[in-house]
Amino acid sequence: MMKHGDLGEKHKPARVTLEVQENSLFFETSNIKRNTSLYPKGGLGLKNIEKRLNNYYHERYTLLIRDVENLFTVTLTLTDL
């Protein structure tokens, strides 16, 4: 979000949601995508996150990445904490 998102649009702000319920954590970010970027898009950051989540949480997490038109949303749910 911070690296590739367009955070300057007042009418379409980035969103961060964090909820904890009993033994579960729900975390979601959503932002519009920047048309140009100073950083190359290699996808290593997301792959590293998935690898670390799998190593630590095994089957106790879900990670949903939605990349549509100009919107990028990541939803992470951790269970059995």
PDB file of C-alpha atoms in Angstrom, residues 1-75:
ATOM      1  CA  MET A   1       0.000   0.000   0.000  1.00  0.00           C
ATOM      2  CA  MET A   2       2.659   2.495   0.984  1.00  0.00           C
ATOM      3  CA  LYS A   3       5.048   1.572  -1.806  1.00  0.00           C
ATOM      4  CA  HIS A   4       2.758   1.149  -4.827  1.00  0.00           C
ATOM      5  CA  GLY A   5      -0.503   2.826  -3.798  1.00  0.00           C
ATOM      6  CA  ASP A   6      -1.828   6.242  -4.799  1.00  0.00           C
ATOM      7  CA  LEU A   7      -2.375   7.768  -1.376  1.00  0.00           C
ATOM      8  CA  GLY A   8      -2.935  11.344  -2.529  1.00  0.00           C
ATOM      9  CA  GLU A   9      -6.532  11.038  -3.728  1.00  0.00           C
ATOM     10  CA  LYS A  10      -8.764  12.676  -1.077  1.00  0.00           C
ATOM     11  CA  HIS A  11     -11.998  11.141  -2.353  1.00  0.00           C
ATOM     12  CA  LYS A  12     -10.534   7.619  -2.535  1.00  0.00           C
ATOM     13  CA  PRO A  13      -8.417   7.220   0.606  1.00  0.00           C
ATOM     14  CA  ALA A  14      -6.487   4.100   1.491  1.00  0.00           C
ATOM     15  CA  ARG A  15      -8.189   1.959   4.117  1.00  0.00           C
ATOM     16  CA  VAL A  16      -6.812  -0.239   6.852  1.00  0.00           C
ATOM     17  CA  THR A  17      -9.127  -2.449   8.888  1.00  0.00           C
ATOM     18  CA  LEU A  18      -8.077  -4.494  11.903  1.00  0.00           C
ATOM     19  CA  GLU A  19     -10.476  -6.627  13.945  1.00  0.00           C
ATOM     20  CA  VAL A  20      -9.866  -9.147  16.685  1.00  0.00           C
ATOM     21  CA  GLN A  21     -12.630 -11.534  17.678  1.00  0.00           C
ATOM     22  CA  GLU A  22     -12.018 -14.305  20.176  1.00  0.00           C
ATOM     23  CA  ASN A  23      -9.114 -16.308  18.671  1.00  0.00           C
ATOM     24  CA  SER A  24      -9.111 -14.698  15.220  1.00  0.00           C
ATOM     25  CA  LEU A  25      -7.563 -11.619  13.673  1.00  0.00           C
ATOM     26  CA  PHE A  26      -8.847  -9.948  10.505  1.00  0.00           C
ATOM     27  CA  PHE A  27      -6.612  -7.426   8.689  1.00  0.00           C
ATOM     28  CA  GLU A  28      -7.427  -5.727   5.400  1.00  0.00           C
ATOM     29  CA  THR A  29      -5.850  -2.973   3.326  1.00  0.00           C
ATOM     30  CA  SER A  30      -7.377  -1.364   0.276  1.00  0.00           C
ATOM     31  CA  ASN A  31      -6.015   1.376  -1.961  1.00  0.00           C
ATOM     32  CA  ILE A  32      -6.141   2.688  -5.490  1.00  0.00           C
ATOM     33  CA  LYS A  33      -3.098   1.833  -7.570  1.00  0.00           C
ATOM     34  CA  ARG A  34      -0.571   4.392  -8.709  1.00  0.00           C
ATOM     35  CA  ASN A  35      -0.262   4.636 -12.501  1.00  0.00           C
ATOM     36  CA  THR A  36       3.518   4.857 -12.367  1.00  0.00           C
ATOM     37  CA  SER A  37       5.989   3.672  -9.758  1.00  0.00           C
ATOM     38  CA  LEU A  38       9.601   4.358  -8.868  1.00  0.00           C
ATOM     39  CA  TYR A  39       9.901   0.729  -7.780  1.00  0.00           C
ATOM     40  CA  PRO A  40       9.909  -2.291 -10.091  1.00  0.00           C
ATOM     41  CA  LYS A  41       6.951  -4.647  -9.727  1.00  0.00           C
ATOM     42  CA  GLY A  42       8.480  -8.037  -9.170  1.00  0.00           C
ATOM     43  CA  GLY A  43       5.981  -9.454  -6.683  1.00  0.00           C
ATOM     44  CA  LEU A  44       8.698 -10.633  -4.277  1.00  0.00           C
ATOM     45  CA  GLY A  45       7.188  -8.798  -1.316  1.00  0.00           C
ATOM     46  CA  LEU A  46       3.901 -10.673  -1.506  1.00  0.00           C
ATOM     47  CA  LYS A  47       5.655 -13.996  -2.112  1.00  0.00           C
ATOM     48  CA  ASN A  48       7.846 -13.423   0.958  1.00  0.00           C
ATOM     49  CA  ILE A  49       4.799 -12.579   3.071  1.00  0.00           C
ATOM     50  CA  GLU A  50       3.033 -15.772   1.977  1.00  0.00           C
ATOM     51  CA  LYS A  51       6.143 -17.830   2.709  1.00  0.00           C
ATOM     52  CA  ARG A  52       6.473 -16.370   6.204  1.00  0.00           C
ATOM     53  CA  LEU A  53       2.772 -16.812   6.950  1.00  0.00           C
ATOM     54  CA  ASN A  54       2.958 -20.440   5.843  1.00  0.00           C
ATOM     55  CA  ASN A  55       6.058 -21.084   7.963  1.00  0.00           C
ATOM     56  CA  TYR A  56       4.555 -19.599  11.106  1.00  0.00           C
ATOM     57  CA  TYR A  57       0.778 -20.156  10.815  1.00  0.00           C
ATOM     58  CA  HIS A  58       0.654 -23.195   8.481  1.00  0.00           C
ATOM     59  CA  GLU A  59      -3.050 -23.805   7.844  1.00  0.00           C
ATOM     60  CA  ARG A  60      -4.293 -21.205  10.340  1.00  0.00           C
ATOM     61  CA  TYR A  61      -4.359 -18.293   7.896  1.00  0.00           C
ATOM     62  CA  THR A  62      -5.990 -17.168   4.698  1.00  0.00           C
ATOM     63  CA  LEU A  63      -4.526 -14.499   2.453  1.00  0.00           C
ATOM     64  CA  LEU A  64      -6.661 -13.092  -0.318  1.00  0.00           C
ATOM     65  CA  ILE A  65      -5.111 -10.665  -2.814  1.00  0.00           C
ATOM     66  CA  ARG A  66      -7.429  -8.859  -5.208  1.00  0.00           C
ATOM     67  CA  ASP A  67      -5.868  -6.804  -7.996  1.00  0.00           C
ATOM     68  CA  VAL A  68      -8.605  -5.382 -10.215  1.00  0.00           C
ATOM     69  CA  GLU A  69      -8.498  -2.387 -12.539  1.00  0.00           C
ATOM     70  CA  ASN A  70      -7.290   0.456 -10.312  1.00  0.00           C
ATOM     71  CA  LEU A  71      -7.953  -1.128  -6.874  1.00  0.00           C
ATOM     72  CA  PHE A  72      -5.652  -3.357  -4.830  1.00  0.00           C
ATOM     73  CA  THR A  73      -6.977  -5.133  -1.728  1.00  0.00           C
ATOM     74  CA  VAL A  74      -5.250  -7.577   0.615  1.00  0.00           C
ATOM     75  CA  THR A  75      -7.214  -9.503   3.239  1.00  0.00           C
TER      76      THR A  75
END
